[in-house]
JSON list of C-alpha atoms in Angstrom, two decimals:
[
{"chain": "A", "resi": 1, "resn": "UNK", "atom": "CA", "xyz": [175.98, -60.96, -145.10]},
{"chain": "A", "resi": 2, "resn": "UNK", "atom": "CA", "xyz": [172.83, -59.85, -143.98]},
{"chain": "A", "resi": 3, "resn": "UNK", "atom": "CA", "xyz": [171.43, -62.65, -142.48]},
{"chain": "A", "resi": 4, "resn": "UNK", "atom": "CA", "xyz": [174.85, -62.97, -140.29]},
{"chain": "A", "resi": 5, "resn": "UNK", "atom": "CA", "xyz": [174.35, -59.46, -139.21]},
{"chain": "A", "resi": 6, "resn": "UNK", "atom": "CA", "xyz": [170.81, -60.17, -138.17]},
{"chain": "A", "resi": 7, "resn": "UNK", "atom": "CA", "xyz": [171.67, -63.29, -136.44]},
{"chain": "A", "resi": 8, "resn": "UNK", "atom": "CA", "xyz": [174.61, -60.83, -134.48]},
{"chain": "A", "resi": 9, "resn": "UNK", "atom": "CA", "xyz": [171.75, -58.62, -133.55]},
{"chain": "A", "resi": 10, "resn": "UNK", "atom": "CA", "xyz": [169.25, -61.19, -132.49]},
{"chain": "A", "resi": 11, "resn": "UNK", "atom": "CA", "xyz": [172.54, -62.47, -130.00]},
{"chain": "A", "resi": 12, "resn": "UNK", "atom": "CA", "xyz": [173.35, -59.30, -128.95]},
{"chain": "A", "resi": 13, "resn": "UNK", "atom": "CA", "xyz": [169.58, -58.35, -127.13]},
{"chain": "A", "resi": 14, "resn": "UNK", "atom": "CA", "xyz": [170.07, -62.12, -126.09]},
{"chain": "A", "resi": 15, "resn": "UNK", "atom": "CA", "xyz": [173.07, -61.49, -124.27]},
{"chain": "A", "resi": 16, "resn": "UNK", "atom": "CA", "xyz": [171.36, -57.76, -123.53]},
{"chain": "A", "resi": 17, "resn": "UNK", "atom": "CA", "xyz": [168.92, -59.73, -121.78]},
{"chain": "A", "resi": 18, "resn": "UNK", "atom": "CA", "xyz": [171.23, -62.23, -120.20]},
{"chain": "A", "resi": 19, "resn": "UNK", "atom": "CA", "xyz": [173.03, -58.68, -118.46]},
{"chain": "A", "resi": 20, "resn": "UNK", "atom": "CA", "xyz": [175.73, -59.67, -119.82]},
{"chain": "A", "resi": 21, "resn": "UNK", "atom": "CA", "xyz": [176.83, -56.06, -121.28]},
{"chain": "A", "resi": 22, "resn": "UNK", "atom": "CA", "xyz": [181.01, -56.58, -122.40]},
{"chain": "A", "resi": 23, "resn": "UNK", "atom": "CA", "xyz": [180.06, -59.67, -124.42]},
{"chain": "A", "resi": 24, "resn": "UNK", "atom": "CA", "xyz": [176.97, -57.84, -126.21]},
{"chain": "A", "resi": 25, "resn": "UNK", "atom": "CA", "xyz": [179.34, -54.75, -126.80]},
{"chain": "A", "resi": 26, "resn": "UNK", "atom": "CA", "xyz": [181.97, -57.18, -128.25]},
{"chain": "A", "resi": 27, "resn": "UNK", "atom": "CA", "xyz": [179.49, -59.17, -130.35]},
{"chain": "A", "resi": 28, "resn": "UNK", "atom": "CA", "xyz": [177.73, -56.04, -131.68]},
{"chain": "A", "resi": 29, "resn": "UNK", "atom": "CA", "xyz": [180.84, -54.21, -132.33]},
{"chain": "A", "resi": 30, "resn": "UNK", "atom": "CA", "xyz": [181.69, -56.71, -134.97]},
{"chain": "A", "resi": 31, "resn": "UNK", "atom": "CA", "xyz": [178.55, -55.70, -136.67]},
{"chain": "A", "resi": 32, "resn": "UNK", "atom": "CA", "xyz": [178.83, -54.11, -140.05]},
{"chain": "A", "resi": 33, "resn": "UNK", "atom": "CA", "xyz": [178.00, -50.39, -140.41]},
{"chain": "A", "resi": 34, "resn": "UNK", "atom": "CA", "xyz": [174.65, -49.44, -139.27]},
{"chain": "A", "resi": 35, "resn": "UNK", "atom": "CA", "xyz": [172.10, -47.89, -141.33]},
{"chain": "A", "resi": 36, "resn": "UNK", "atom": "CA", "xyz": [171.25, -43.99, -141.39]},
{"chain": "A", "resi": 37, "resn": "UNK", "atom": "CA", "xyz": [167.74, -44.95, -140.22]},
{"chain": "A", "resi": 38, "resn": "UNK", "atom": "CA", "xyz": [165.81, -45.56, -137.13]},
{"chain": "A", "resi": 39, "resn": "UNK", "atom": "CA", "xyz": [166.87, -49.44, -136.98]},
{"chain": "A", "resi": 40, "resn": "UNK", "atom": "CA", "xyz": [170.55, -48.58, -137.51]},
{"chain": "A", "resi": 41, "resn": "UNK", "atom": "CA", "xyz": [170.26, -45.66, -134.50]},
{"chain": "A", "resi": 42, "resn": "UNK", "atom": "CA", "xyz": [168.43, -47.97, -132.57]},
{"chain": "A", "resi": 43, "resn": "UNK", "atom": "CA", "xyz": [171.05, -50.44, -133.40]},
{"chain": "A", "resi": 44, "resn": "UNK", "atom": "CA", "xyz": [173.46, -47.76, -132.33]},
{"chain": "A", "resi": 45, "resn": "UNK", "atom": "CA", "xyz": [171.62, -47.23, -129.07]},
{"chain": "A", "resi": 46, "resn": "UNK", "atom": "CA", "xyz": [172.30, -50.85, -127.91]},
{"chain": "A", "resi": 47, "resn": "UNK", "atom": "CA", "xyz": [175.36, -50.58, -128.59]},
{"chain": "A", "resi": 48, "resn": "UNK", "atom": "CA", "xyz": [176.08, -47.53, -126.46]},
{"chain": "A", "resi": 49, "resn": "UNK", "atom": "CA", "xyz": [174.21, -48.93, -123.59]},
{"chain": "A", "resi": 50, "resn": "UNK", "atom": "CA", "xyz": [176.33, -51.49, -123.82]},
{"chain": "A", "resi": 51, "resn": "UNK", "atom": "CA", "xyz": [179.69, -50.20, -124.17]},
{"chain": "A", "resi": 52, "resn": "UNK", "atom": "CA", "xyz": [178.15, -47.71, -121.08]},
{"chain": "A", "resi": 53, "resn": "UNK", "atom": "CA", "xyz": [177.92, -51.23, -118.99]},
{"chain": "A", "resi": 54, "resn": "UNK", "atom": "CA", "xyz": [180.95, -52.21, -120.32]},
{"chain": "A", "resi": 55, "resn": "UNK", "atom": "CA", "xyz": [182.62, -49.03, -118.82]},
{"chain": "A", "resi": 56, "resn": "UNK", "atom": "CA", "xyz": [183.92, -48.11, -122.06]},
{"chain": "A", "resi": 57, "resn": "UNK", "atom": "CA", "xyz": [183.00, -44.89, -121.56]},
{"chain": "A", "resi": 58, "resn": "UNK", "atom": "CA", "xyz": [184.38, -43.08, -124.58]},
{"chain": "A", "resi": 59, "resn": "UNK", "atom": "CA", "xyz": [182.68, -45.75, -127.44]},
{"chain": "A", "resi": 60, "resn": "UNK", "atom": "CA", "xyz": [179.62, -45.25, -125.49]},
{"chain": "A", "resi": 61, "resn": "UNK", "atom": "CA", "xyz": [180.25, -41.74, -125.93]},
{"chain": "A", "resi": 62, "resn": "UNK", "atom": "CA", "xyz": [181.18, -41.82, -129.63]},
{"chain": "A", "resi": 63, "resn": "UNK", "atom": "CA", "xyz": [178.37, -43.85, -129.86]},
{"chain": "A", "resi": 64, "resn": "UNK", "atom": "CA", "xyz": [175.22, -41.47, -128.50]},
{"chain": "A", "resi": 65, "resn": "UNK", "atom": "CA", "xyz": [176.39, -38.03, -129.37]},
{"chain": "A", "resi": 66, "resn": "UNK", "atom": "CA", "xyz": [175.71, -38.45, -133.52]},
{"chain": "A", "resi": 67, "resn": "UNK", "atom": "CA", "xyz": [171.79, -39.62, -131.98]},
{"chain": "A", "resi": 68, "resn": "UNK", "atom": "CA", "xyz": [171.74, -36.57, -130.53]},
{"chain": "A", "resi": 69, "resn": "UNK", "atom": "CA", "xyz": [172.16, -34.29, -133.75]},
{"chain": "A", "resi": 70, "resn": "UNK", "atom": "CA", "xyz": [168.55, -36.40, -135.13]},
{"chain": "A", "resi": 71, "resn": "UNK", "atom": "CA", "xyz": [165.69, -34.37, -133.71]},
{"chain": "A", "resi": 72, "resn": "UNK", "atom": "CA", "xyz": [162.94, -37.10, -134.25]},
{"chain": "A", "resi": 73, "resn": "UNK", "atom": "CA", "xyz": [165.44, -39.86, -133.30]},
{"chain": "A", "resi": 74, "resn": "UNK", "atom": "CA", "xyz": [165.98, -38.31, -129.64]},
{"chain": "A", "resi": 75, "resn": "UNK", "atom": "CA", "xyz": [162.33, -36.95, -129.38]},
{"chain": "A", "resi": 76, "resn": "UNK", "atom": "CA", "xyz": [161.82, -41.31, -129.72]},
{"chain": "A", "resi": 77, "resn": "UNK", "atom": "CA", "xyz": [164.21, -42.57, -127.83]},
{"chain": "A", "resi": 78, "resn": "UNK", "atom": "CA", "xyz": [164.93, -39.55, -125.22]},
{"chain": "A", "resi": 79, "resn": "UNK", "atom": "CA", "xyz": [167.24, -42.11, -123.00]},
{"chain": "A", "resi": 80, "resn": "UNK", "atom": "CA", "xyz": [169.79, -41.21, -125.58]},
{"chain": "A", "resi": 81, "resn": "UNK", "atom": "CA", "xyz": [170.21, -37.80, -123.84]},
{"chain": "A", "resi": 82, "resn": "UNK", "atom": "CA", "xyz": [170.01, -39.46, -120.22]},
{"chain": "A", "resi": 83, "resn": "UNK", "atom": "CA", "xyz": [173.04, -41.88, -121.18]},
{"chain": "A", "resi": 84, "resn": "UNK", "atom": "CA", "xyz": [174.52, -39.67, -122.41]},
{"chain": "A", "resi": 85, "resn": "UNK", "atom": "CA", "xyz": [174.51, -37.43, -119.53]},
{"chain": "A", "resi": 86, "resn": "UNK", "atom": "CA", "xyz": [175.67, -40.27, -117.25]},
{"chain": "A", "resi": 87, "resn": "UNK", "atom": "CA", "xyz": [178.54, -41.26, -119.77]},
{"chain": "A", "resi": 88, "resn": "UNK", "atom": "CA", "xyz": [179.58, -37.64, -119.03]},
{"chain": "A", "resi": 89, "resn": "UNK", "atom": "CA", "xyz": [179.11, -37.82, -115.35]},
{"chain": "A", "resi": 90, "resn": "UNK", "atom": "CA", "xyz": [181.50, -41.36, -115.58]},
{"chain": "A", "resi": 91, "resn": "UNK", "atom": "CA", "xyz": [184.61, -39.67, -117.46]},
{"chain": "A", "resi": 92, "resn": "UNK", "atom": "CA", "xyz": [184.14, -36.44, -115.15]},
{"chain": "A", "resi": 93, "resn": "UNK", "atom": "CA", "xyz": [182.82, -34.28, -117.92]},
{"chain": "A", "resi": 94, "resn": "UNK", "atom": "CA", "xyz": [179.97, -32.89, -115.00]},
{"chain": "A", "resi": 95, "resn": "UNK", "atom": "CA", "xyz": [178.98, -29.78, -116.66]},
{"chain": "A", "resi": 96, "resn": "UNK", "atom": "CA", "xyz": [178.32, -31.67, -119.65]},
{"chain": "A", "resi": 97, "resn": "UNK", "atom": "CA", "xyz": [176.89, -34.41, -117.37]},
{"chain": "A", "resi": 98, "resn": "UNK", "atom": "CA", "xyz": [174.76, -31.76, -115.85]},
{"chain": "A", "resi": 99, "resn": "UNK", "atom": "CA", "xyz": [173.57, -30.10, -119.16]},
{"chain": "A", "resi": 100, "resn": "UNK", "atom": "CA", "xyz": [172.45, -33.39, -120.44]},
{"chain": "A", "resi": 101, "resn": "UNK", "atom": "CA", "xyz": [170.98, -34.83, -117.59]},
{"chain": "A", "resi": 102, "resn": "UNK", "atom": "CA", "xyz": [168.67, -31.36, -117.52]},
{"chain": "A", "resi": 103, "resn": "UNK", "atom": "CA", "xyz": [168.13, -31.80, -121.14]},
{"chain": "A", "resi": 104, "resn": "UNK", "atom": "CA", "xyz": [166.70, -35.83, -120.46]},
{"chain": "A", "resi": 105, "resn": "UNK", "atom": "CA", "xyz": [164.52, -34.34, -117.64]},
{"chain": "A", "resi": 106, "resn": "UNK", "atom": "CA", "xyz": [162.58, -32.26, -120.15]},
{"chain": "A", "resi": 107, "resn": "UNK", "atom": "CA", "xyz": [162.20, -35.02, -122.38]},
{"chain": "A", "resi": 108, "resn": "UNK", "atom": "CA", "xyz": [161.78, -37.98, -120.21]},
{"chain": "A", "resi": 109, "resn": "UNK", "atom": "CA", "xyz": [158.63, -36.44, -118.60]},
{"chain": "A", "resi": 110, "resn": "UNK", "atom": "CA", "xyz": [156.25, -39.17, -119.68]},
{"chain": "A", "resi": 111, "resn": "UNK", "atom": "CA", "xyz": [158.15, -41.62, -118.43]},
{"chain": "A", "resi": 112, "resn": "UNK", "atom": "CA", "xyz": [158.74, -41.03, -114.91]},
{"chain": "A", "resi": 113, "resn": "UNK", "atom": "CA", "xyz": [160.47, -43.91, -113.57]},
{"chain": "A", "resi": 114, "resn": "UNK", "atom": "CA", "xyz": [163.84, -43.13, -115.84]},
{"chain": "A", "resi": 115, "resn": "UNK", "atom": "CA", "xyz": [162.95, -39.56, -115.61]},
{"chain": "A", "resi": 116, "resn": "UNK", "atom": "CA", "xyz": [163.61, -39.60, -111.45]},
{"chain": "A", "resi": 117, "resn": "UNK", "atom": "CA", "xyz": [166.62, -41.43, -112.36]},
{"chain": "A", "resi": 118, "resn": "UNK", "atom": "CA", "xyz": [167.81, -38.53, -114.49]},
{"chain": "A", "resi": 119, "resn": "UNK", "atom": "CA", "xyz": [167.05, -35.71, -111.57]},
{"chain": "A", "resi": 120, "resn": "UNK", "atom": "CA", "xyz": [169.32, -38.04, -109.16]},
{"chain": "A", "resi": 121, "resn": "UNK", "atom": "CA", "xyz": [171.98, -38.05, -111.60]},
{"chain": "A", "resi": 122, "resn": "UNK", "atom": "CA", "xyz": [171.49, -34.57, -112.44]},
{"chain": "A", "resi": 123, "resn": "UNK", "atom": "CA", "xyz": [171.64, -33.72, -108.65]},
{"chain": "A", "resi": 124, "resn": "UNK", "atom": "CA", "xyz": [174.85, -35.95, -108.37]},
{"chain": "A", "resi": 125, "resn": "UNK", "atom": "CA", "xyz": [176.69, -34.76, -110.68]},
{"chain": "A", "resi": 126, "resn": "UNK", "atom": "CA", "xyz": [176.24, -31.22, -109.73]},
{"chain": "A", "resi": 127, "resn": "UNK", "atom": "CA", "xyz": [177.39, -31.97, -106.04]},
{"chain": "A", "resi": 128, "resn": "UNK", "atom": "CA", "xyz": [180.33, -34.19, -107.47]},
{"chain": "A", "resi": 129, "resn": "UNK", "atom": "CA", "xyz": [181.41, -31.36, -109.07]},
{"chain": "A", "resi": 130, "resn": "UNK", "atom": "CA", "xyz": [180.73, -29.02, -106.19]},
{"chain": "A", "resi": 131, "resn": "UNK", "atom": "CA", "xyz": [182.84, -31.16, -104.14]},
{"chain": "A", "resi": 132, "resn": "UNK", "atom": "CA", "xyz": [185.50, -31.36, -106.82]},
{"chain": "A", "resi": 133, "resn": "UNK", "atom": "CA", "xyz": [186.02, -27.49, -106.70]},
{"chain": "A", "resi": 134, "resn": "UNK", "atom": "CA", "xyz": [186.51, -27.75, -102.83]},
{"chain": "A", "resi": 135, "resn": "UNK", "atom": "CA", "xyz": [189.23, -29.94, -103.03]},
{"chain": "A", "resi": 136, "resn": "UNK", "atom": "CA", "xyz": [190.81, -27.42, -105.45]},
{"chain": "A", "resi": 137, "resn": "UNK", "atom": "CA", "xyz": [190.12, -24.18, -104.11]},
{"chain": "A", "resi": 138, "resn": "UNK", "atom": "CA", "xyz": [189.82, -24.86, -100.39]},
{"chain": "A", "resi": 139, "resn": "UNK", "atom": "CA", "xyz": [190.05, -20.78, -100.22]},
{"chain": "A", "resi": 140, "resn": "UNK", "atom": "CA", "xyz": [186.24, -20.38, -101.59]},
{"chain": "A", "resi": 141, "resn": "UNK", "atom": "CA", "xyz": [184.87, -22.54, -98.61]},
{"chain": "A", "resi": 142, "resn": "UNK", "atom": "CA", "xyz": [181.77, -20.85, -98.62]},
{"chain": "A", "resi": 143, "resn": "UNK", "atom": "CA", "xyz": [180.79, -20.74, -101.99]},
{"chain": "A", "resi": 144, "resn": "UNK", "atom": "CA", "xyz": [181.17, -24.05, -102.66]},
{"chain": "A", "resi": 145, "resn": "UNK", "atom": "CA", "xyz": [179.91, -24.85, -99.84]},
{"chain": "A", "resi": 146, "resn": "UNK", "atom": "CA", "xyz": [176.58, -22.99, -101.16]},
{"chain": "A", "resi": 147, "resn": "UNK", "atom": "CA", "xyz": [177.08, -24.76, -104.68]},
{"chain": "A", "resi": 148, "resn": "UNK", "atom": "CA", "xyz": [176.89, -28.13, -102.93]},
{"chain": "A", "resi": 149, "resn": "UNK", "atom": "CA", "xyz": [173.47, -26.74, -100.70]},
{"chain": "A", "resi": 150, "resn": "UNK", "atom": "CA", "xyz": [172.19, -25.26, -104.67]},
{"chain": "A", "resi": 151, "resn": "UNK", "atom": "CA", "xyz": [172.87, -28.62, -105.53]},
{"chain": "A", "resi": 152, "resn": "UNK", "atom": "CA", "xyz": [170.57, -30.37, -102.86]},
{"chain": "A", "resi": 153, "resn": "UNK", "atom": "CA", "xyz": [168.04, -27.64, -103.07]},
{"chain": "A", "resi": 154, "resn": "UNK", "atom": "CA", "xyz": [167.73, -28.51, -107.31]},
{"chain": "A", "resi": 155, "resn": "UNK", "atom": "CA", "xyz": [167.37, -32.17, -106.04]},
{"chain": "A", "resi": 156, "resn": "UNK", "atom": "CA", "xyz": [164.02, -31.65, -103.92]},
{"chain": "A", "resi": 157, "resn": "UNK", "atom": "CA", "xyz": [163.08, -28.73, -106.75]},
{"chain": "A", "resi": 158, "resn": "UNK", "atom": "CA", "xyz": [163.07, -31.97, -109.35]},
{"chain": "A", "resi": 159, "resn": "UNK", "atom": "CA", "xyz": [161.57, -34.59, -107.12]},
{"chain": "A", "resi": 160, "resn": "UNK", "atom": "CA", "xyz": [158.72, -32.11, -106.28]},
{"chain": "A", "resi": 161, "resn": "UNK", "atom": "CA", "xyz": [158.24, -31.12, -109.66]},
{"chain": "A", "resi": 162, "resn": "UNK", "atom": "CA", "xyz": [158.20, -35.18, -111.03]},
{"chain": "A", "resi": 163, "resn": "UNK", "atom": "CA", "xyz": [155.29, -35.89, -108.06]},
{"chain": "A", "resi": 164, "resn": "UNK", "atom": "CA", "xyz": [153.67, -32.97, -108.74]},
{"chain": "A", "resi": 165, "resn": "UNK", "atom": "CA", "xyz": [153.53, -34.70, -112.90]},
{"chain": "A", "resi": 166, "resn": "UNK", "atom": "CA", "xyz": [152.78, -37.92, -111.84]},
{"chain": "A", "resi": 167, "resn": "UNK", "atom": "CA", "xyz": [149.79, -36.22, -109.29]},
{"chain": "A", "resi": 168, "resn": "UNK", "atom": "CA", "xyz": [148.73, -34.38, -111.98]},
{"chain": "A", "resi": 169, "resn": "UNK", "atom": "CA", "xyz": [148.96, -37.34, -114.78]},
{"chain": "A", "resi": 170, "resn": "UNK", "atom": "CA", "xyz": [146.86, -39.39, -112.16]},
{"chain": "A", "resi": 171, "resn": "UNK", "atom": "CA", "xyz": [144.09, -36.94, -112.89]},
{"chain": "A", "resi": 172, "resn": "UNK", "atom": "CA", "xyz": [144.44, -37.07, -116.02]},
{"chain": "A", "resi": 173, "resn": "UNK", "atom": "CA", "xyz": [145.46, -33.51, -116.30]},
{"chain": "A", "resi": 174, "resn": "UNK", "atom": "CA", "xyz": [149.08, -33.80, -117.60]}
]
């Protein structure tokens, strides 16, 4: 049983590889039940990403948030938070989208490339939902008008702040 589950796993980051993300999630989702450890979260992780490319936005979801509740787990693999942020952002949950996209920010800040990735999402999903109250309350113009501008402002604020880091991790100061 365990050498079928390992052989799963091993075709699942083939197809991960391949990009091809709905017939990883399918393969991996006929995995046994993964491990309380590292390996079984990482496991776990995979999967997510995959049902995330897959558009199946609520496994994905079921998926990350129990990674979240493992303190060491996220500190190691921080792209949890970041996923899950954009898993948010894709079912239209943008103040959660926007809480965890901050929360990847903070703890993406050694690695920059997915870190600037997370402050364009974060800035996205703050205008999205900027934009969204406009079309509902057409009344409050203005202020959303100024959420959408507090929106674009944050955007610059983050990219500043991530060159400033990498500036400052150049000289070896970071």
């Amino acid at each position: 049983r365990s050498d079928v589950a390992a052989t799963r796993l091993l075709e699942g980051y083939s197809l991960f590889a391949q990009a091809r993300w709905t017939a990883g999630y399918e393969l991996l989702r006929s995995l046994p039940r993964r491990a309380d450890s590292d390996g079984g979260r990482d496991t776990s992780l995979l999967m997510a990403y995959l049902a995330y490319k897959s558009l199946e936005l609520e496994e994905a979801r079921k998926l990350l948030e129990p990674l979240l509740r493992v303190p060491d787990y996220l500190a190691r693999r921080p792209a949890a938070a970041y996923y899950l942020g954009r898993v948010h952002f894709g079912i239209g949950h943008f103040r959660d989208a926007i809480e965890l996209l901050n929360r990847s920010l903070v703890l993406l800040r050694d690695n920059f490339d997915l870190a600037r990735q997370a402050a364009v999402a974060f800035a996205a999903a703050a205008v999205t939902r900027s934009i969204g109250a406009m079309a509902i309350s057409g009344g409050a113009l203005a202020t959303n008008l100024a959420l959408v501008r507090a929106g674009y402002v944050k955007l610059i604020a983050l990219n500043a702040k991530l060159a400033a880091q990498d500036a400052f991790r150049l000289m070896g100061t970071w």
